[in-house]
JSON list of C-alpha atoms in Angstrom, two decimals:
[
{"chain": "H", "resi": 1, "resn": "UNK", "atom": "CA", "xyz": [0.00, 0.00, 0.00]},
{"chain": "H", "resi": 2, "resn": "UNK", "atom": "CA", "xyz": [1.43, 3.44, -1.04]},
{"chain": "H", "resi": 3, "resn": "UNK", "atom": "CA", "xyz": [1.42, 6.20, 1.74]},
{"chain": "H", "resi": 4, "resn": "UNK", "atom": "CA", "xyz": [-0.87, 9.39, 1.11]},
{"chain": "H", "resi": 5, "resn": "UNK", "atom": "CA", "xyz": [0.83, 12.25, -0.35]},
{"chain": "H", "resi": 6, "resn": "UNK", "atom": "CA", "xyz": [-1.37, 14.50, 1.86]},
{"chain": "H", "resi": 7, "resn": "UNK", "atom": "CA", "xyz": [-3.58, 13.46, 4.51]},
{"chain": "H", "resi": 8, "resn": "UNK", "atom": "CA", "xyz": [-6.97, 13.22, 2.82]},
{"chain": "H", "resi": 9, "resn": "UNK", "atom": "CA", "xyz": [-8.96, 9.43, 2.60]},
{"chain": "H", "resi": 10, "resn": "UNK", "atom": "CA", "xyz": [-11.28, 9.74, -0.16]},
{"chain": "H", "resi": 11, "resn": "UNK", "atom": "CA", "xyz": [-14.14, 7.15, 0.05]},
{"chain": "H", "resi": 12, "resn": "UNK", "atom": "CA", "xyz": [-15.52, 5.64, -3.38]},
{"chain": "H", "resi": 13, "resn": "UNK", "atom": "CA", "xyz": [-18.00, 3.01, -4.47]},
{"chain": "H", "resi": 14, "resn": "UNK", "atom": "CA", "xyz": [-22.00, 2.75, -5.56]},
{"chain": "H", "resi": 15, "resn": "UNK", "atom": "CA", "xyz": [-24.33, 5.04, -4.73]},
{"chain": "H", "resi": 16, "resn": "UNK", "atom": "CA", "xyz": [-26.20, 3.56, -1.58]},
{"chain": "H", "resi": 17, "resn": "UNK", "atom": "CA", "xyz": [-22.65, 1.93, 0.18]},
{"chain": "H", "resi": 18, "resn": "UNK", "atom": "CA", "xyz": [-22.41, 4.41, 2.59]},
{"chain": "H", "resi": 19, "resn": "UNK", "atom": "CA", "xyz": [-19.84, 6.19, 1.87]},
{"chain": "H", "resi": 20, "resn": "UNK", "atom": "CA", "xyz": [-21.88, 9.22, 3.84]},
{"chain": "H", "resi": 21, "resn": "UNK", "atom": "CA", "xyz": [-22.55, 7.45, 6.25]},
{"chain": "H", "resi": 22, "resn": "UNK", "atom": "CA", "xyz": [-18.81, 5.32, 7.02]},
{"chain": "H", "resi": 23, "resn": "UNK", "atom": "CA", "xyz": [-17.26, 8.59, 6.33]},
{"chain": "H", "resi": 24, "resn": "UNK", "atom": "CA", "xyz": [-18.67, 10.52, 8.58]},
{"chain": "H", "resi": 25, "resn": "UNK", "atom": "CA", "xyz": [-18.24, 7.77, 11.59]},
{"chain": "H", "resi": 26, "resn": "UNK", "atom": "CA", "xyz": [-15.03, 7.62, 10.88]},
{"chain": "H", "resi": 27, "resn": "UNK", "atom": "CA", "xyz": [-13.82, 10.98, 10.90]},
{"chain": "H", "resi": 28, "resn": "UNK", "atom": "CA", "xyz": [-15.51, 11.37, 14.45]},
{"chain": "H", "resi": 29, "resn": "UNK", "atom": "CA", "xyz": [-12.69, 8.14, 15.28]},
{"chain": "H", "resi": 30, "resn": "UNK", "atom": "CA", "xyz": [-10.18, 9.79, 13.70]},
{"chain": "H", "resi": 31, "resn": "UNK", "atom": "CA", "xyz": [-11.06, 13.22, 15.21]},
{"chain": "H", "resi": 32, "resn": "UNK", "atom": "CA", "xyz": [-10.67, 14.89, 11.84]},
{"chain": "H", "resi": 33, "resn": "UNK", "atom": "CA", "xyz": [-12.96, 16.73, 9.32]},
{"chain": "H", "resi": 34, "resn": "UNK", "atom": "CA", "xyz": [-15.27, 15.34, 7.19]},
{"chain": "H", "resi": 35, "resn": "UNK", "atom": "CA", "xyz": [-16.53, 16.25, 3.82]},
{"chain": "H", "resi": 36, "resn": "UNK", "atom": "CA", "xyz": [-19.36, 14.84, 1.47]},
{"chain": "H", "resi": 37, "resn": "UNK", "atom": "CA", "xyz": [-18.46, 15.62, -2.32]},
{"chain": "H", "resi": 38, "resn": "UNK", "atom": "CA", "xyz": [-22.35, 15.89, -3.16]},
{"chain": "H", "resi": 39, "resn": "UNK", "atom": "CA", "xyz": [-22.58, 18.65, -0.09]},
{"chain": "H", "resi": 40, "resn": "UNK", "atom": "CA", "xyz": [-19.39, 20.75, -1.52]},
{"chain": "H", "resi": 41, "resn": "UNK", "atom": "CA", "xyz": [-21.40, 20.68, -5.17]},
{"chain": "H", "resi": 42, "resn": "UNK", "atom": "CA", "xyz": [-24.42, 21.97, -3.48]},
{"chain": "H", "resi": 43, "resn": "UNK", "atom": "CA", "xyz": [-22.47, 24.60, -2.01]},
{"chain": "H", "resi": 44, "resn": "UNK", "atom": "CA", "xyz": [-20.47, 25.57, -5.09]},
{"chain": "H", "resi": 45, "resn": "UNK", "atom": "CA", "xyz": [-22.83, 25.18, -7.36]},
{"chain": "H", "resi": 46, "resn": "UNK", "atom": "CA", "xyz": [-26.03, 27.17, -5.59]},
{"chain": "H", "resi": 47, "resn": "UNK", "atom": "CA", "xyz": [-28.19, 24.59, -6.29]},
{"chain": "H", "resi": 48, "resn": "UNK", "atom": "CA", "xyz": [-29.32, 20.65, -5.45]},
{"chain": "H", "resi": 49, "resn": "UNK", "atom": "CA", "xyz": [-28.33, 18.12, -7.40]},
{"chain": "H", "resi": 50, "resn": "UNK", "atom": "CA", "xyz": [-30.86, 17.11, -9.51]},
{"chain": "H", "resi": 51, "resn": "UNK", "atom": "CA", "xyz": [-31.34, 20.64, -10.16]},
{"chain": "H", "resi": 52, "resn": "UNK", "atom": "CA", "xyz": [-27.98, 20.84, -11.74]},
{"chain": "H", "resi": 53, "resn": "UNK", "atom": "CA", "xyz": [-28.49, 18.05, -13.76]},
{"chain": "H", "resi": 54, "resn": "UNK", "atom": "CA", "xyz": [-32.20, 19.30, -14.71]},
{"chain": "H", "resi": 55, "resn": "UNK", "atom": "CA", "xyz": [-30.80, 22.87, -16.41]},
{"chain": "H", "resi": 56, "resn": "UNK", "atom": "CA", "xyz": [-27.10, 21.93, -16.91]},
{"chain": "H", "resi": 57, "resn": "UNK", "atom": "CA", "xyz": [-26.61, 17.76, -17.74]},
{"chain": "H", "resi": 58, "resn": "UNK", "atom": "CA", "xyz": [-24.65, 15.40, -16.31]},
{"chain": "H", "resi": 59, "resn": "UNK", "atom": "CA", "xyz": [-21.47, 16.98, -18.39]},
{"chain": "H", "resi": 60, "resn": "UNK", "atom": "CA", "xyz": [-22.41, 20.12, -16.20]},
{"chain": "H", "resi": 61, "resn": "UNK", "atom": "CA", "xyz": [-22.49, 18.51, -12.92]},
{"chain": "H", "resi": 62, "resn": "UNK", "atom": "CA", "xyz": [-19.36, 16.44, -13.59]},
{"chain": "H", "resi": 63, "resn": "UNK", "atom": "CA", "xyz": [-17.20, 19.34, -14.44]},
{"chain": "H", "resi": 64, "resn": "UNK", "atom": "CA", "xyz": [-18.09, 21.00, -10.88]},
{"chain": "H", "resi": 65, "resn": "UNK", "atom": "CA", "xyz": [-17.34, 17.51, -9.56]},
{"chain": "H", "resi": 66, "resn": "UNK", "atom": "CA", "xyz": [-14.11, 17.74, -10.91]},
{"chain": "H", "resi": 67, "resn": "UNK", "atom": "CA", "xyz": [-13.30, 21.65, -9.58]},
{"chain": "H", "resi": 68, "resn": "UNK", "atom": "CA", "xyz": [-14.25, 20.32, -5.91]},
{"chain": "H", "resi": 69, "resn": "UNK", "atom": "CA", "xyz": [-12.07, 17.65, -6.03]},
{"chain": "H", "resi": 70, "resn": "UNK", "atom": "CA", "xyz": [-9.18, 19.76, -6.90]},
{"chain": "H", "resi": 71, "resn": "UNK", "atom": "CA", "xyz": [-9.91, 22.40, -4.33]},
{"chain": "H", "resi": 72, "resn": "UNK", "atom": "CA", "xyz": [-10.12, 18.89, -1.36]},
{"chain": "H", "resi": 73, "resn": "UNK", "atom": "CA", "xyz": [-6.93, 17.59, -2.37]},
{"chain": "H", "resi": 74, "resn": "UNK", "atom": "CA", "xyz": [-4.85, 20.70, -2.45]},
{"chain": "H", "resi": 75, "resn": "UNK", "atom": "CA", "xyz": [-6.33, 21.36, 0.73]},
{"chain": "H", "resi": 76, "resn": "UNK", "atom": "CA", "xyz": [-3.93, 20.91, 3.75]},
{"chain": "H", "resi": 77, "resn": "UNK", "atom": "CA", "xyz": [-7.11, 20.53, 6.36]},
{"chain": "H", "resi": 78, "resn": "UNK", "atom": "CA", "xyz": [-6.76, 16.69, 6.68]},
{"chain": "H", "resi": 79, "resn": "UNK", "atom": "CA", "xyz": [-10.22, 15.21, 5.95]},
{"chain": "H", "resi": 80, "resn": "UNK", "atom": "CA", "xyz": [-12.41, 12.12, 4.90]},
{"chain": "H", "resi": 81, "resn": "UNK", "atom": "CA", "xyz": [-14.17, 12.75, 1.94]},
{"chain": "H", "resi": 82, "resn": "UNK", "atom": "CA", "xyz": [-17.05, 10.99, 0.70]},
{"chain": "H", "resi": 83, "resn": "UNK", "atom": "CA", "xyz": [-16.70, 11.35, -3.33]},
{"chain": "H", "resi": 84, "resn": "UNK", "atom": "CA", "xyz": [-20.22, 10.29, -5.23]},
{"chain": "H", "resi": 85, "resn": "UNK", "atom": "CA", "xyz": [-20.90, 7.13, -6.75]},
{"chain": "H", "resi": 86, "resn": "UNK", "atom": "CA", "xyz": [-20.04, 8.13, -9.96]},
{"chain": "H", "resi": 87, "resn": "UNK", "atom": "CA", "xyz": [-16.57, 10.38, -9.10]},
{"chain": "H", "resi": 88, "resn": "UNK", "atom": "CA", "xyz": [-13.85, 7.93, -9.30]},
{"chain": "H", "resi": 89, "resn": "UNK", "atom": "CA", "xyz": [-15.33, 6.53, -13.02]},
{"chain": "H", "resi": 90, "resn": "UNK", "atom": "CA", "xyz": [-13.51, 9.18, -13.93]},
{"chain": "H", "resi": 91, "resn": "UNK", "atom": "CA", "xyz": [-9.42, 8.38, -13.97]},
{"chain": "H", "resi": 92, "resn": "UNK", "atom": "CA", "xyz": [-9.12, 12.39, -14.10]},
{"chain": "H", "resi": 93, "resn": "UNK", "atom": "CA", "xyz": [-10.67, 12.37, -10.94]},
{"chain": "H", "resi": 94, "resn": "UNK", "atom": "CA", "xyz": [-9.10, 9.27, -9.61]},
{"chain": "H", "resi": 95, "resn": "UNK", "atom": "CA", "xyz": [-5.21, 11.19, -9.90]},
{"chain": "H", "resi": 96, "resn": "UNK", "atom": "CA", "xyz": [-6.84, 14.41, -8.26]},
{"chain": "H", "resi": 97, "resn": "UNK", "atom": "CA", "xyz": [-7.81, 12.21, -5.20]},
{"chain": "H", "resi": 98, "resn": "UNK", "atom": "CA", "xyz": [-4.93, 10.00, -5.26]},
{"chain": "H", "resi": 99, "resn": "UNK", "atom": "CA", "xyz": [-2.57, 12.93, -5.69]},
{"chain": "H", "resi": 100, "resn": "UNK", "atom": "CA", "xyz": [-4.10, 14.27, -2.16]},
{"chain": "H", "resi": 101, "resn": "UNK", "atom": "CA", "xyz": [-4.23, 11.03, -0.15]},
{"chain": "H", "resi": 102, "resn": "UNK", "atom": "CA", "xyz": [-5.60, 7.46, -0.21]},
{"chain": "H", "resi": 103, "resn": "UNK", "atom": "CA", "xyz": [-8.72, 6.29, -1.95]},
{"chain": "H", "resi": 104, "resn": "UNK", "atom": "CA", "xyz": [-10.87, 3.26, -0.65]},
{"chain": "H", "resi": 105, "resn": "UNK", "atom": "CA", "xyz": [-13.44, 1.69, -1.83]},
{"chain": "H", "resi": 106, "resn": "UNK", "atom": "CA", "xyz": [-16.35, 0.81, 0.47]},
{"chain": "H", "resi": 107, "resn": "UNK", "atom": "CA", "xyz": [-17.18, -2.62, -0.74]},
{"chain": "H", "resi": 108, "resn": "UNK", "atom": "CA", "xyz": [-21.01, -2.96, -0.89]},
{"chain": "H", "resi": 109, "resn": "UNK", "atom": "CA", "xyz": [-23.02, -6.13, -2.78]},
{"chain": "H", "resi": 110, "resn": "UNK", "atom": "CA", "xyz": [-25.75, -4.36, -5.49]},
{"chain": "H", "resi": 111, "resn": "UNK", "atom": "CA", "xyz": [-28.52, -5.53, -3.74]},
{"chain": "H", "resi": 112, "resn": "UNK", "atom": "CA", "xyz": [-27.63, -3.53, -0.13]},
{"chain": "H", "resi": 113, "resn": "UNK", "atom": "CA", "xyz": [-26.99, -0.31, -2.55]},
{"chain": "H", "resi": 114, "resn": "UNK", "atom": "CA", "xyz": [-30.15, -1.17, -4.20]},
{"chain": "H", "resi": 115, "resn": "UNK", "atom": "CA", "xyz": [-32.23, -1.27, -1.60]},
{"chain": "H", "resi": 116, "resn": "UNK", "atom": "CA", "xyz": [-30.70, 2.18, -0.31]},
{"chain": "H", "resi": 117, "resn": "UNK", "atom": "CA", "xyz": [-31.09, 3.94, -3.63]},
{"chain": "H", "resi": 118, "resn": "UNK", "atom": "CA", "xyz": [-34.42, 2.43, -5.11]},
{"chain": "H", "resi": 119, "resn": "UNK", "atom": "CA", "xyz": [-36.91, 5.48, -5.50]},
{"chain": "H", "resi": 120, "resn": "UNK", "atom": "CA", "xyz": [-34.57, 8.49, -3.86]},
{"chain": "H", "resi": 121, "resn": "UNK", "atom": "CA", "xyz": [-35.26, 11.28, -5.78]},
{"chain": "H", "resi": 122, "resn": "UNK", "atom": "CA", "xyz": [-32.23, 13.23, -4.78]},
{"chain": "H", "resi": 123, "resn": "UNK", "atom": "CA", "xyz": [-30.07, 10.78, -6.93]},
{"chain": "H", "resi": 124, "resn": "UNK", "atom": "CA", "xyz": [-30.46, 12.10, -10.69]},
{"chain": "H", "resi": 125, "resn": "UNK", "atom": "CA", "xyz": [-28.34, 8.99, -12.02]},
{"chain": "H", "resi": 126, "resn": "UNK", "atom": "CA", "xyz": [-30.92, 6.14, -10.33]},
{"chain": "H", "resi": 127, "resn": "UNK", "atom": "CA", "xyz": [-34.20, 8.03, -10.29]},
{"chain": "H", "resi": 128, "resn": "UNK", "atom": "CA", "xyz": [-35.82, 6.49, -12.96]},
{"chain": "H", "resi": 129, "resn": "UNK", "atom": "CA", "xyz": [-33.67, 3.57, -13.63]},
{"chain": "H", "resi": 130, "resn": "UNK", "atom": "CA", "xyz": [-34.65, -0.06, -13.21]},
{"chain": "H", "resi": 131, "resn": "UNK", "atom": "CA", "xyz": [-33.48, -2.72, -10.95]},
{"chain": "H", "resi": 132, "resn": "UNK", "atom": "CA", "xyz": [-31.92, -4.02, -14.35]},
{"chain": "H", "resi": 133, "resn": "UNK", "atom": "CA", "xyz": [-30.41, -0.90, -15.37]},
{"chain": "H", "resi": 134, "resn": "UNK", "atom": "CA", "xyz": [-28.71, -0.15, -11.59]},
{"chain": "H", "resi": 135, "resn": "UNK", "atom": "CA", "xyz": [-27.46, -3.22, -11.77]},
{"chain": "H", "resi": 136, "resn": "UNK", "atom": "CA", "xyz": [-25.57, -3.08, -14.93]},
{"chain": "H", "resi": 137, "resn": "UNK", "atom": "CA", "xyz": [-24.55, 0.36, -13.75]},
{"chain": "H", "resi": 138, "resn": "UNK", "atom": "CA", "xyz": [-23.21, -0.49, -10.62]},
{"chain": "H", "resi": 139, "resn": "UNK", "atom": "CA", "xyz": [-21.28, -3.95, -12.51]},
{"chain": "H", "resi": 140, "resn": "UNK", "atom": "CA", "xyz": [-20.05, -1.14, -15.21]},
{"chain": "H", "resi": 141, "resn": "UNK", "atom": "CA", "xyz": [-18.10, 1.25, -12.27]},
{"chain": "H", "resi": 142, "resn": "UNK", "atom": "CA", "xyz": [-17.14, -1.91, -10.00]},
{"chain": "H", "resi": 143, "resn": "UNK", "atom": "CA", "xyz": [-14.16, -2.35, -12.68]},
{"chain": "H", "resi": 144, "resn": "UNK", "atom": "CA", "xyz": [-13.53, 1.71, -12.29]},
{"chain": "H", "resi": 145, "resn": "UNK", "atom": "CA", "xyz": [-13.53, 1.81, -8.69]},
{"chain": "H", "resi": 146, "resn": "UNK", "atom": "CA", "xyz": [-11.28, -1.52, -7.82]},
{"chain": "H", "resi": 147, "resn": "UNK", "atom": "CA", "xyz": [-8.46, 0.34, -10.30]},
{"chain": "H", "resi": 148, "resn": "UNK", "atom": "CA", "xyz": [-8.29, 3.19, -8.43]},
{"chain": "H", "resi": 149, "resn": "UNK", "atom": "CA", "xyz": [-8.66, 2.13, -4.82]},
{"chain": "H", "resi": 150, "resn": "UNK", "atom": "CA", "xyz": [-5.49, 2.13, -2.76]},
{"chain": "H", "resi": 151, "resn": "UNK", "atom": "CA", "xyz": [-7.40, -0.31, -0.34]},
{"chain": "H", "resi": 152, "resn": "UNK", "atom": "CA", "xyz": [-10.97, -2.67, -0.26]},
{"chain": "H", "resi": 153, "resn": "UNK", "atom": "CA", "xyz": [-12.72, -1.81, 2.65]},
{"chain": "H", "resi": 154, "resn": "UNK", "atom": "CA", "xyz": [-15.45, -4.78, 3.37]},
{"chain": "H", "resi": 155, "resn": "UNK", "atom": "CA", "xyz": [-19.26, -4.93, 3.91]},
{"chain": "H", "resi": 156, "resn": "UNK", "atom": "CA", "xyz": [-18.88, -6.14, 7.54]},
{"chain": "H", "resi": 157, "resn": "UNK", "atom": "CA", "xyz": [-20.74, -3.52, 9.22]},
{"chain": "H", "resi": 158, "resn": "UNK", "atom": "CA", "xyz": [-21.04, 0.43, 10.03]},
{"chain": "H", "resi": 159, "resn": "UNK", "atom": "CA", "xyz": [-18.80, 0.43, 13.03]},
{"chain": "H", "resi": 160, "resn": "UNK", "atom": "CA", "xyz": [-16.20, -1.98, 11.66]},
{"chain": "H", "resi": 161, "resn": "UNK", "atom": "CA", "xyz": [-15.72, -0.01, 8.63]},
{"chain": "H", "resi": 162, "resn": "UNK", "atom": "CA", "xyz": [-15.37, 3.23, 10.11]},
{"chain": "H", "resi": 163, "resn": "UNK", "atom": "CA", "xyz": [-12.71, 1.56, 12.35]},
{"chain": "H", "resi": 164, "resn": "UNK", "atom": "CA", "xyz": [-10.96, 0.39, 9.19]},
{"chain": "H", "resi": 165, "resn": "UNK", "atom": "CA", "xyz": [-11.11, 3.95, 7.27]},
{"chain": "H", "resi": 166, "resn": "UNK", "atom": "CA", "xyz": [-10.48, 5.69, 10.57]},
{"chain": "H", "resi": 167, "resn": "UNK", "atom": "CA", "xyz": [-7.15, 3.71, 11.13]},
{"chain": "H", "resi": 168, "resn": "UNK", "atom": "CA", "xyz": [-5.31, 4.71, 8.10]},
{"chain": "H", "resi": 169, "resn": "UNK", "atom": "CA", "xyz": [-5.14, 8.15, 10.13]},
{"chain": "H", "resi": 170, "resn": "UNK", "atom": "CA", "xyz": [-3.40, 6.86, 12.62]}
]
């Protein structure tokens, strides 16, 4: 395992694996900052999500995606940042975050995600989408997110994994 650059742990996988959710445990553990990616758009945009993807596209929303990322990782506030689902697809993105620190990848099977994502509105890429479609999706970015992962944090439960993100801070 390389050693982070800067001090930054950028979380990656599906939408519904709790990256929010680990992330946020974690940095409590680890007694440093946390950031959601989605949150940071919000603020930099002006504007929710779907929003940005209802006037601007997906092209839109990535490109802010991409200007966040850069400001986190030149950032020298250490932090845990939860990315979105569909961040690290890109390998652009992938350098910025491994260029500030260490990305993992919160291991989730499709059908937990699934059953987190099905029918939430505030998620413009799987409103709309079938069970089908997710899934092909979510087996599409797997390949994505395994290449640019530093480390393969496991489905073994919230407090386990926060312990396992929180400890590369120590």
């Amino acid at each position: 395992m390389r050693k982070p650059m800067a001090q930054h742990i950028f979380l990656c996988g599906f939408m519904g694996c709790g990256k929010t959710t680990v992330g946020a445990e974690a940095a409590r553990l680890a007694g440093t900052a946390f950031l959601d990616l989605d949150n940071e758009i919000i603020r930099e945009a002006g504007m929710p999500i779907p929003e940005i993807f209802a006037r601007y596209g997906e092209e839109r929303f990535r490109e802010y995606e991409t200007g966040v990322l850069k400001q986190i990782a030149s950032s020298s506030t250490a932090a845990i940042v939860a990315t979105g689902g569909g961040a690290l697809v890109s390998a652009r993105n992938a350098d910025i975050c491994r260029s500030g620190g260490l990305v993992l990848l919160l291991d989730v099977p499709f059908e937990t995600c699934y059953k987190r994502i099905q029918g939430d509105k505030n998620r413009p890429n799987a409103s709309g989408r079938s069970r089908k479609e997710l899934l092909a999706l979510y087996e599409a970015r797997l390949g994505s997110y395994r290449a640019h992962s530093d480390a393969v944090v496991p489905d073994n439960g919230l407090e386990q994994r926060a312990a396992a993100v929180a400890a590369y801070f120590k």
